[in-house]
């Protein structure tokens, strides 16, 4: 039965590829939006969990920062209460680390003319309280300091966004899932409507409902699988592009290791969810039309 | 030894909403292996009689038996099983036009879940019998009306049903093709299938000495 239904599905797709294709494109589009949202959401959770964001500071130096200036800044930092590890990252080190973070593209990147990265002094505080506004202001006032970025600020910003995302996220995810179900449902519904005469003939010939229904359910399954692969590829491309862009344009060279893609388990869960949704929506569409036919 | 009745209509009444009754009291008995012509003017109810027999319509009253089973009380799988035991040929062929002739002939076998090898053998057998092997791989819409009707006959007979119902099978065909179609139906009848042909083609009725049933003024009359 399944083999015969699969053959029938292939025939249906061949005859009616434009409807199926538009279904795949629309489903993929919804999935890309959903996938990007979920990825951002997961990354927010990931980022807020990172320890360095708790009480981590990056002092960005400008071109005027001489060795003497850097020494003064380092001494000030060392004297801060509860200061932990202090690390200086030079422009050259930043560039090397960036190149090393790109596995296969290293040779190509070595030949590129990068914009100059600023030197950075990074340090952490071994306490829960952050630097006071006064301490930060004094740090910023040093000659040669371009900016001071605090992990806590970043974390707080992320948390604010995270709270909004939590609120909007559920609504958006439900909305996009409903959209996806409706797209697959409508694609299958149109496909069945276009073959309504054929279905009537099959019913007159004594075909059971499952014989008629299965090819369409499999079509919904195929739409789900192809859309999943397509949208995952698009999301991965966008992810690589954005991460590379961020890394090239700012000094946050380690972002590639911070921002992550879906894990295999998450991809598996998404795949299973999508397959179930595909089967569910095509089953609904097929059932509606077949039951409507009073033959 | 008496021949077992295959089809029995007893006091069948049928009317459609807002219209005069189509059948007021139809009584009919068809035995296994018979070849019957069902005739009458357009709108007399020939197709409706077939639809009643297939269970596509319900009578207002009366009993319709096929092979001992009451058709009017069949539901679900029993109804599907019943339809599968009847080969139906339509005036407008009712083929899947975008599919090949072979795909169309294979449908009843696919519905029955018959294995690929048996399916191939049965298709080969029926197409050889009907002399249509050469058009097997062609798409239905590229075939002539006569060829399409031959494919429809092959589809109706490929699973060796007990009964073949042909609704105006020669209506749109030239006389030569009509004769060929009729010869094919005769061949199937000679192989043991009961054949009922609905037609208003007088020439066909005159040319073949078969039992004729005439639907006239809501009644069924036996013509000799």
PDB file of N, CA and C in Angstrom, chain A residues 33-104:
ATOM      1  N   UNK A  33      11.888  32.175   8.911  1.00  0.00           N
ATOM      2  CA  UNK A  33      11.547  33.192   9.920  1.00  0.00           C
ATOM      3  C   UNK A  33      11.511  32.538  11.307  1.00  0.00           C
ATOM      4  N   UNK A  34      10.818  31.405  11.377  1.00  0.00           N
ATOM      5  CA  UNK A  34      10.712  30.696  12.654  1.00  0.00           C
ATOM      6  C   UNK A  34      12.091  30.265  13.155  1.00  0.00           C
ATOM      7  N   UNK A  35      12.897  29.718  12.226  1.00  0.00           N
ATOM      8  CA  UNK A  35      14.230  29.223  12.583  1.00  0.00           C
ATOM      9  C   UNK A  35      15.127  30.341  13.083  1.00  0.00           C
ATOM     10  N   UNK A  36      15.088  31.488  12.401  1.00  0.00           N
ATOM     11  CA  UNK A  36      15.920  32.622  12.817  1.00  0.00           C
ATOM     12  C   UNK A  36      15.495  33.066  14.220  1.00  0.00           C
ATOM     13  N   UNK A  37      14.202  33.148  14.405  1.00  0.00           N
ATOM     14  CA  UNK A  37      13.712  33.569  15.718  1.00  0.00           C
ATOM     15  C   UNK A  37      14.167  32.597  16.803  1.00  0.00           C
ATOM     16  N   UNK A  38      13.990  31.305  16.539  1.00  0.00           N
ATOM     17  CA  UNK A  38      14.369  30.292  17.538  1.00  0.00           C
ATOM     18  C   UNK A  38      15.870  30.347  17.802  1.00  0.00           C
ATOM     19  N   UNK A  39      16.650  30.540  16.722  1.00  0.00           N
ATOM     20  CA  UNK A  39      18.111  30.600  16.861  1.00  0.00           C
ATOM     21  C   UNK A  39      18.538  31.795  17.713  1.00  0.00           C
ATOM     22  N   UNK A  40      17.933  32.952  17.449  1.00  0.00           N
ATOM     23  CA  UNK A  40      18.239  34.144  18.243  1.00  0.00           C
ATOM     24  C   UNK A  40      17.862  33.900  19.699  1.00  0.00           C
ATOM     25  N   UNK A  41      16.718  33.298  19.875  1.00  0.00           N
ATOM     26  CA  UNK A  41      16.206  32.999  21.209  1.00  0.00           C
ATOM     27  C   UNK A  41      17.160  32.071  21.973  1.00  0.00           C
ATOM     28  N   UNK A  42      17.595  31.021  21.279  1.00  0.00           N
ATOM     29  CA  UNK A  42      18.517  30.065  21.910  1.00  0.00           C
ATOM     30  C   UNK A  42      19.849  30.738  22.244  1.00  0.00           C
ATOM     31  N   UNK A  43      20.284  31.605  21.351  1.00  0.00           N
ATOM     32  CA  UNK A  43      21.549  32.296  21.581  1.00  0.00           C
ATOM     33  C   UNK A  43      21.461  33.261  22.757  1.00  0.00           C
ATOM     34  N   UNK A  44      20.290  33.841  22.915  1.00  0.00           N
ATOM     35  CA  UNK A  44      20.108  34.737  24.070  1.00  0.00           C
ATOM     36  C   UNK A  44      20.229  33.951  25.370  1.00  0.00           C
ATOM     37  N   UNK A  45      19.614  32.781  25.378  1.00  0.00           N
ATOM     38  CA  UNK A  45      19.719  31.932  26.571  1.00  0.00           C
ATOM     39  C   UNK A  45      21.190  31.579  26.799  1.00  0.00           C
ATOM     40  N   UNK A  46      21.834  31.218  25.694  1.00  0.00           N
ATOM     41  CA  UNK A  46      23.238  30.810  25.741  1.00  0.00           C
ATOM     42  C   UNK A  46      24.119  31.944  26.272  1.00  0.00           C
ATOM     43  N   UNK A  47      23.886  33.118  25.735  1.00  0.00           N
ATOM     44  CA  UNK A  47      24.721  34.270  26.129  1.00  0.00           C
ATOM     45  C   UNK A  47      24.520  34.644  27.597  1.00  0.00           C
ATOM     46  N   UNK A  48      23.281  34.617  28.027  1.00  0.00           N
ATOM     47  CA  UNK A  48      23.024  35.009  29.421  1.00  0.00           C
ATOM     48  C   UNK A  48      23.624  34.003  30.391  1.00  0.00           C
ATOM     49  N   UNK A  49      23.829  32.795  29.889  1.00  0.00           N
ATOM     50  CA  UNK A  49      24.395  31.766  30.761  1.00  0.00           C
ATOM     51  C   UNK A  49      25.927  31.847  30.833  1.00  0.00           C
ATOM     52  N   UNK A  50      26.516  32.596  29.930  1.00  0.00           N
ATOM     53  CA  UNK A  50      27.984  32.644  29.901  1.00  0.00           C
ATOM     54  C   UNK A  50      28.535  33.421  31.100  1.00  0.00           C
ATOM     55  N   UNK A  51      29.459  32.820  31.736  1.00  0.00           N
ATOM     56  CA  UNK A  51      29.979  33.390  32.985  1.00  0.00           C
ATOM     57  C   UNK A  51      30.628  34.758  32.788  1.00  0.00           C
ATOM     58  N   UNK A  52      31.323  34.928  31.685  1.00  0.00           N
ATOM     59  CA  UNK A  52      32.082  36.170  31.526  1.00  0.00           C
ATOM     60  C   UNK A  52      31.191  37.407  31.436  1.00  0.00           C
ATOM     61  N   UNK A  53      29.911  37.153  31.146  1.00  0.00           N
ATOM     62  CA  UNK A  53      29.016  38.304  31.042  1.00  0.00           C
ATOM     63  C   UNK A  53      28.617  38.837  32.416  1.00  0.00           C
ATOM     64  N   UNK A  54      28.873  38.011  33.424  1.00  0.00           N
ATOM     65  CA  UNK A  54      28.403  38.420  34.753  1.00  0.00           C
ATOM     66  C   UNK A  54      29.133  39.649  35.269  1.00  0.00           C
ATOM     67  N   UNK A  55      30.465  39.599  35.232  1.00  0.00           N
ATOM     68  CA  UNK A  55      31.206  40.761  35.720  1.00  0.00           C
ATOM     69  C   UNK A  55      32.501  40.929  34.927  1.00  0.00           C
ATOM     70  N   UNK A  56      32.323  41.037  33.646  1.00  0.00           N
ATOM     71  CA  UNK A  56      33.436  41.066  32.712  1.00  0.00           C
ATOM     72  C   UNK A  56      33.500  42.447  32.062  1.00  0.00           C
ATOM     73  N   UNK A  57      34.711  42.952  31.887  1.00  0.00           N
ATOM     74  CA  UNK A  57      34.871  44.307  31.313  1.00  0.00           C
ATOM     75  C   UNK A  57      35.892  44.261  30.196  1.00  0.00           C
ATOM     76  N   UNK A  58      35.625  45.020  29.137  1.00  0.00           N
ATOM     77  CA  UNK A  58      36.575  45.163  28.033  1.00  0.00           C
ATOM     78  C   UNK A  58      36.870  46.645  27.866  1.00  0.00           C
ATOM     79  N   UNK A  59      38.175  46.973  27.972  1.00  0.00           N
ATOM     80  CA  UNK A  59      38.581  48.377  27.793  1.00  0.00           C
ATOM     81  C   UNK A  59      39.188  48.499  26.391  1.00  0.00           C
ATOM     82  N   UNK A  60      38.486  49.188  25.515  1.00  0.00           N
ATOM     83  CA  UNK A  60      38.938  49.350  24.135  1.00  0.00           C
ATOM     84  C   UNK A  60      39.848  50.580  24.055  1.00  0.00           C
ATOM     85  N   UNK A  61      41.046  50.359  23.484  1.00  0.00           N
ATOM     86  CA  UNK A  61      42.026  51.444  23.421  1.00  0.00           C
ATOM     87  C   UNK A  61      42.017  52.068  22.027  1.00  0.00           C
ATOM     88  N   UNK A  62      42.287  53.348  21.979  1.00  0.00           N
ATOM     89  CA  UNK A  62      42.343  53.987  20.654  1.00  0.00           C
ATOM     90  C   UNK A  62      43.796  54.106  20.171  1.00  0.00           C
ATOM     91  N   UNK A  63      43.988  54.716  19.008  1.00  0.00           N
ATOM     92  CA  UNK A  63      45.319  54.798  18.393  1.00  0.00           C
ATOM     93  C   UNK A  63      46.298  55.625  19.219  1.00  0.00           C
ATOM     94  N   UNK A  64      45.732  56.521  20.044  1.00  0.00           N
ATOM     95  CA  UNK A  64      46.605  57.394  20.840  1.00  0.00           C
ATOM     96  C   UNK A  64      47.122  56.708  22.122  1.00  0.00           C
ATOM     97  N   UNK A  65      46.694  55.487  22.370  1.00  0.00           N
ATOM     98  CA  UNK A  65      47.109  54.812  23.617  1.00  0.00           C
ATOM     99  C   UNK A  65      48.565  54.368  23.520  1.00  0.00           C
ATOM    100  N   UNK A  66      49.431  55.095  24.191  1.00  0.00           N
ATOM    101  CA  UNK A  66      50.859  54.742  24.180  1.00  0.00           C
ATOM    102  C   UNK A  66      51.113  53.639  25.207  1.00  0.00           C
ATOM    103  N   UNK A  67      52.346  53.121  25.228  1.00  0.00           N
ATOM    104  CA  UNK A  67      52.722  52.074  26.200  1.00  0.00           C
ATOM    105  C   UNK A  67      52.546  52.615  27.614  1.00  0.00           C
ATOM    106  N   UNK A  68      52.930  53.877  27.807  1.00  0.00           N
ATOM    107  CA  UNK A  68      52.818  54.501  29.135  1.00  0.00           C
ATOM    108  C   UNK A  68      51.366  54.602  29.566  1.00  0.00           C
ATOM    109  N   UNK A  69      50.519  54.991  28.608  1.00  0.00           N
ATOM    110  CA  UNK A  69      49.078  55.077  28.895  1.00  0.00           C
ATOM    111  C   UNK A  69      48.532  53.717  29.297  1.00  0.00           C
ATOM    112  N   UNK A  70      48.933  52.708  28.550  1.00  0.00           N
ATOM    113  CA  UNK A  70      48.436  51.340  28.816  1.00  0.00           C
ATOM    114  C   UNK A  70      48.873  50.881  30.201  1.00  0.00           C
ATOM    115  N   UNK A  71      50.106  51.248  30.575  1.00  0.00           N
ATOM    116  CA  UNK A  71      50.623  50.867  31.879  1.00  0.00           C
ATOM    117  C   UNK A  71      49.798  51.524  32.993  1.00  0.00           C
ATOM    118  N   UNK A  72      49.506  52.817  32.787  1.00  0.00           N
ATOM    119  CA  UNK A  72      48.687  53.564  33.771  1.00  0.00           C
ATOM    120  C   UNK A  72      47.322  52.899  33.950  1.00  0.00           C
ATOM    121  N   UNK A  73      46.734  52.547  32.831  1.00  0.00           N
ATOM    122  CA  UNK A  73      45.398  51.914  32.884  1.00  0.00           C
ATOM    123  C   UNK A  73      45.476  50.577  33.616  1.00  0.00           C
ATOM    124  N   UNK A  74      46.500  49.780  33.289  1.00  0.00           N
ATOM    125  CA  UNK A  74      46.674  48.470  33.928  1.00  0.00           C
ATOM    126  C   UNK A  74      46.853  48.602  35.432  1.00  0.00           C
ATOM    127  N   UNK A  75      47.628  49.590  35.831  1.00  0.00           N
ATOM    128  CA  UNK A  75      47.862  49.806  37.275  1.00  0.00           C
ATOM    129  C   UNK A  75      46.526  50.147  37.956  1.00  0.00           C
ATOM    130  N   UNK A  76      45.750  51.016  37.319  1.00  0.00           N
ATOM    131  CA  UNK A  76      44.448  51.400  37.888  1.00  0.00           C
ATOM    132  C   UNK A  76      43.555  50.169  38.059  1.00  0.00           C
ATOM    133  N   UNK A  77      43.566  49.333  37.028  1.00  0.00           N
ATOM    134  CA  UNK A  77      42.707  48.133  37.076  1.00  0.00           C
ATOM    135  C   UNK A  77      43.164  47.188  38.194  1.00  0.00           C
ATOM    136  N   UNK A  78      44.506  46.993  38.277  1.00  0.00           N
ATOM    137  CA  UNK A  78      45.053  46.088  39.298  1.00  0.00           C
ATOM    138  C   UNK A  78      44.669  46.533  40.707  1.00  0.00           C
ATOM    139  N   UNK A  79      44.536  47.828  40.864  1.00  0.00           N
ATOM    140  CA  UNK A  79      44.203  48.369  42.191  1.00  0.00           C
ATOM    141  C   UNK A  79      42.712  48.304  42.530  1.00  0.00           C
ATOM    142  N   UNK A  80      41.926  47.958  41.566  1.00  0.00           N
ATOM    143  CA  UNK A  80      40.483  47.855  41.829  1.00  0.00           C
ATOM    144  C   UNK A  80      40.232  46.704  42.804  1.00  0.00           C
ATOM    145  N   UNK A  81      39.270  46.831  43.739  1.00  0.00           N
ATOM    146  CA  UNK A  81      39.022  45.739  44.679  1.00  0.00           C
ATOM    147  C   UNK A  81      38.433  44.503  43.962  1.00  0.00           C
ATOM    148  N   UNK A  82      38.882  43.319  44.397  1.00  0.00           N
ATOM    149  CA  UNK A  82      38.408  42.015  43.893  1.00  0.00           C
ATOM    150  C   UNK A  82      38.679  41.793  42.410  1.00  0.00           C
ATOM    151  N   UNK A  83      39.679  42.438  41.884  1.00  0.00           N
ATOM    152  CA  UNK A  83      39.937  42.248  40.450  1.00  0.00           C
ATOM    153  C   UNK A  83      40.552  40.867  40.242  1.00  0.00           C
ATOM    154  N   UNK A  84      40.123  40.197  39.208  1.00  0.00           N
ATOM    155  CA  UNK A  84      40.638  38.854  38.903  1.00  0.00           C
ATOM    156  C   UNK A  84      41.655  38.928  37.778  1.00  0.00           C
ATOM    157  N   UNK A  85      41.465  38.051  36.812  1.00  0.00           N
ATOM    158  CA  UNK A  85      42.421  37.956  35.703  1.00  0.00           C
ATOM    159  C   UNK A  85      42.368  39.210  34.815  1.00  0.00           C
ATOM    160  N   UNK A  86      43.584  39.705  34.446  1.00  0.00           N
ATOM    161  CA  UNK A  86      43.652  40.839  33.510  1.00  0.00           C
ATOM    162  C   UNK A  86      44.386  40.333  32.265  1.00  0.00           C
ATOM    163  N   UNK A  87      43.808  40.626  31.111  1.00  0.00           N
ATOM    164  CA  UNK A  87      44.401  40.104  29.880  1.00  0.00           C
ATOM    165  C   UNK A  87      44.471  41.212  28.847  1.00  0.00           C
ATOM    166  N   UNK A  88      45.633  41.325  28.204  1.00  0.00           N
ATOM    167  CA  UNK A  88      45.734  42.322  27.134  1.00  0.00           C
ATOM    168  C   UNK A  88      45.733  41.596  25.791  1.00  0.00           C
ATOM    169  N   UNK A  89      44.890  42.055  24.919  1.00  0.00           N
ATOM    170  CA  UNK A  89      44.828  41.461  23.582  1.00  0.00           C
ATOM    171  C   UNK A  89      45.215  42.538  22.580  1.00  0.00           C
ATOM    172  N   UNK A  90      46.326  42.249  21.907  1.00  0.00           N
ATOM    173  CA  UNK A  90      46.802  43.246  20.940  1.00  0.00           C
ATOM    174  C   UNK A  90      46.030  43.110  19.632  1.00  0.00           C
ATOM    175  N   UNK A  91      46.177  44.107  18.814  1.00  0.00           N
ATOM    176  CA  UNK A  91      45.524  44.102  17.500  1.00  0.00           C
ATOM    177  C   UNK A  91      45.944  42.869  16.692  1.00  0.00           C
ATOM    178  N   UNK A  92      47.234  42.545  16.721  1.00  0.00           N
ATOM    179  CA  UNK A  92      47.763  41.401  15.959  1.00  0.00           C
ATOM    180  C   UNK A  92      47.177  40.091  16.491  1.00  0.00           C
ATOM    181  N   UNK A  93      47.092  39.996  17.830  1.00  0.00           N
ATOM    182  CA  UNK A  93      46.525  38.769  18.432  1.00  0.00           C
ATOM    183  C   UNK A  93      45.056  38.619  18.043  1.00  0.00           C
ATOM    184  N   UNK A  94      44.358  39.732  18.057  1.00  0.00           N
ATOM    185  CA  UNK A  94      42.940  39.713  17.677  1.00  0.00           C
ATOM    186  C   UNK A  94      42.783  39.182  16.266  1.00  0.00           C
ATOM    187  N   UNK A  95      43.681  39.658  15.379  1.00  0.00           N
ATOM    188  CA  UNK A  95      43.620  39.232  13.975  1.00  0.00           C
ATOM    189  C   UNK A  95      43.927  37.727  13.874  1.00  0.00           C
ATOM    190  N   UNK A  96      44.981  37.286  14.599  1.00  0.00           N
ATOM    191  CA  UNK A  96      45.362  35.869  14.563  1.00  0.00           C
ATOM    192  C   UNK A  96      44.218  34.989  15.078  1.00  0.00           C
ATOM    193  N   UNK A  97      43.651  35.409  16.186  1.00  0.00           N
ATOM    194  CA  UNK A  97      42.560  34.621  16.774  1.00  0.00           C
ATOM    195  C   UNK A  97      41.357  34.556  15.845  1.00  0.00           C
ATOM    196  N   UNK A  98      41.110  35.669  15.183  1.00  0.00           N
ATOM    197  CA  UNK A  98      39.992  35.706  14.231  1.00  0.00           C
ATOM    198  C   UNK A  98      40.235  34.701  13.103  1.00  0.00           C
ATOM    199  N   UNK A  99      41.457  34.769  12.535  1.00  0.00           N
ATOM    200  CA  UNK A  99      41.771  33.877  11.411  1.00  0.00           C
ATOM    201  C   UNK A  99      41.693  32.412  11.862  1.00  0.00           C
ATOM    202  N   UNK A 100      42.209  32.136  13.050  1.00  0.00           N
ATOM    203  CA  UNK A 100      42.204  30.759  13.552  1.00  0.00           C
ATOM    204  C   UNK A 100      40.783  30.238  13.809  1.00  0.00           C
ATOM    205  N   UNK A 101      39.875  31.152  14.088  1.00  0.00           N
ATOM    206  CA  UNK A 101      38.501  30.712  14.364  1.00  0.00           C
ATOM    207  C   UNK A 101      37.770  30.265  13.105  1.00  0.00           C
ATOM    208  N   UNK A 102      38.319  30.599  11.944  1.00  0.00           N
ATOM    209  CA  UNK A 102      37.727  30.140  10.676  1.00  0.00           C
ATOM    210  C   UNK A 102      38.550  28.970  10.174  1.00  0.00           C
ATOM    211  N   UNK A 103      38.034  27.773  10.332  1.00  0.00           N
ATOM    212  CA  UNK A 103      38.837  26.587  10.046  1.00  0.00           C
ATOM    213  C   UNK A 103      39.346  26.527   8.605  1.00  0.00           C
ATOM    214  N   UNK A 104      38.390  26.368   7.682  1.00  0.00           N
ATOM    215  CA  UNK A 104      38.784  26.074   6.309  1.00  0.00           C
ATOM    216  C   UNK A 104      39.156  27.314   5.498  1.00  0.00           C
TER     217      UNK A 104
END
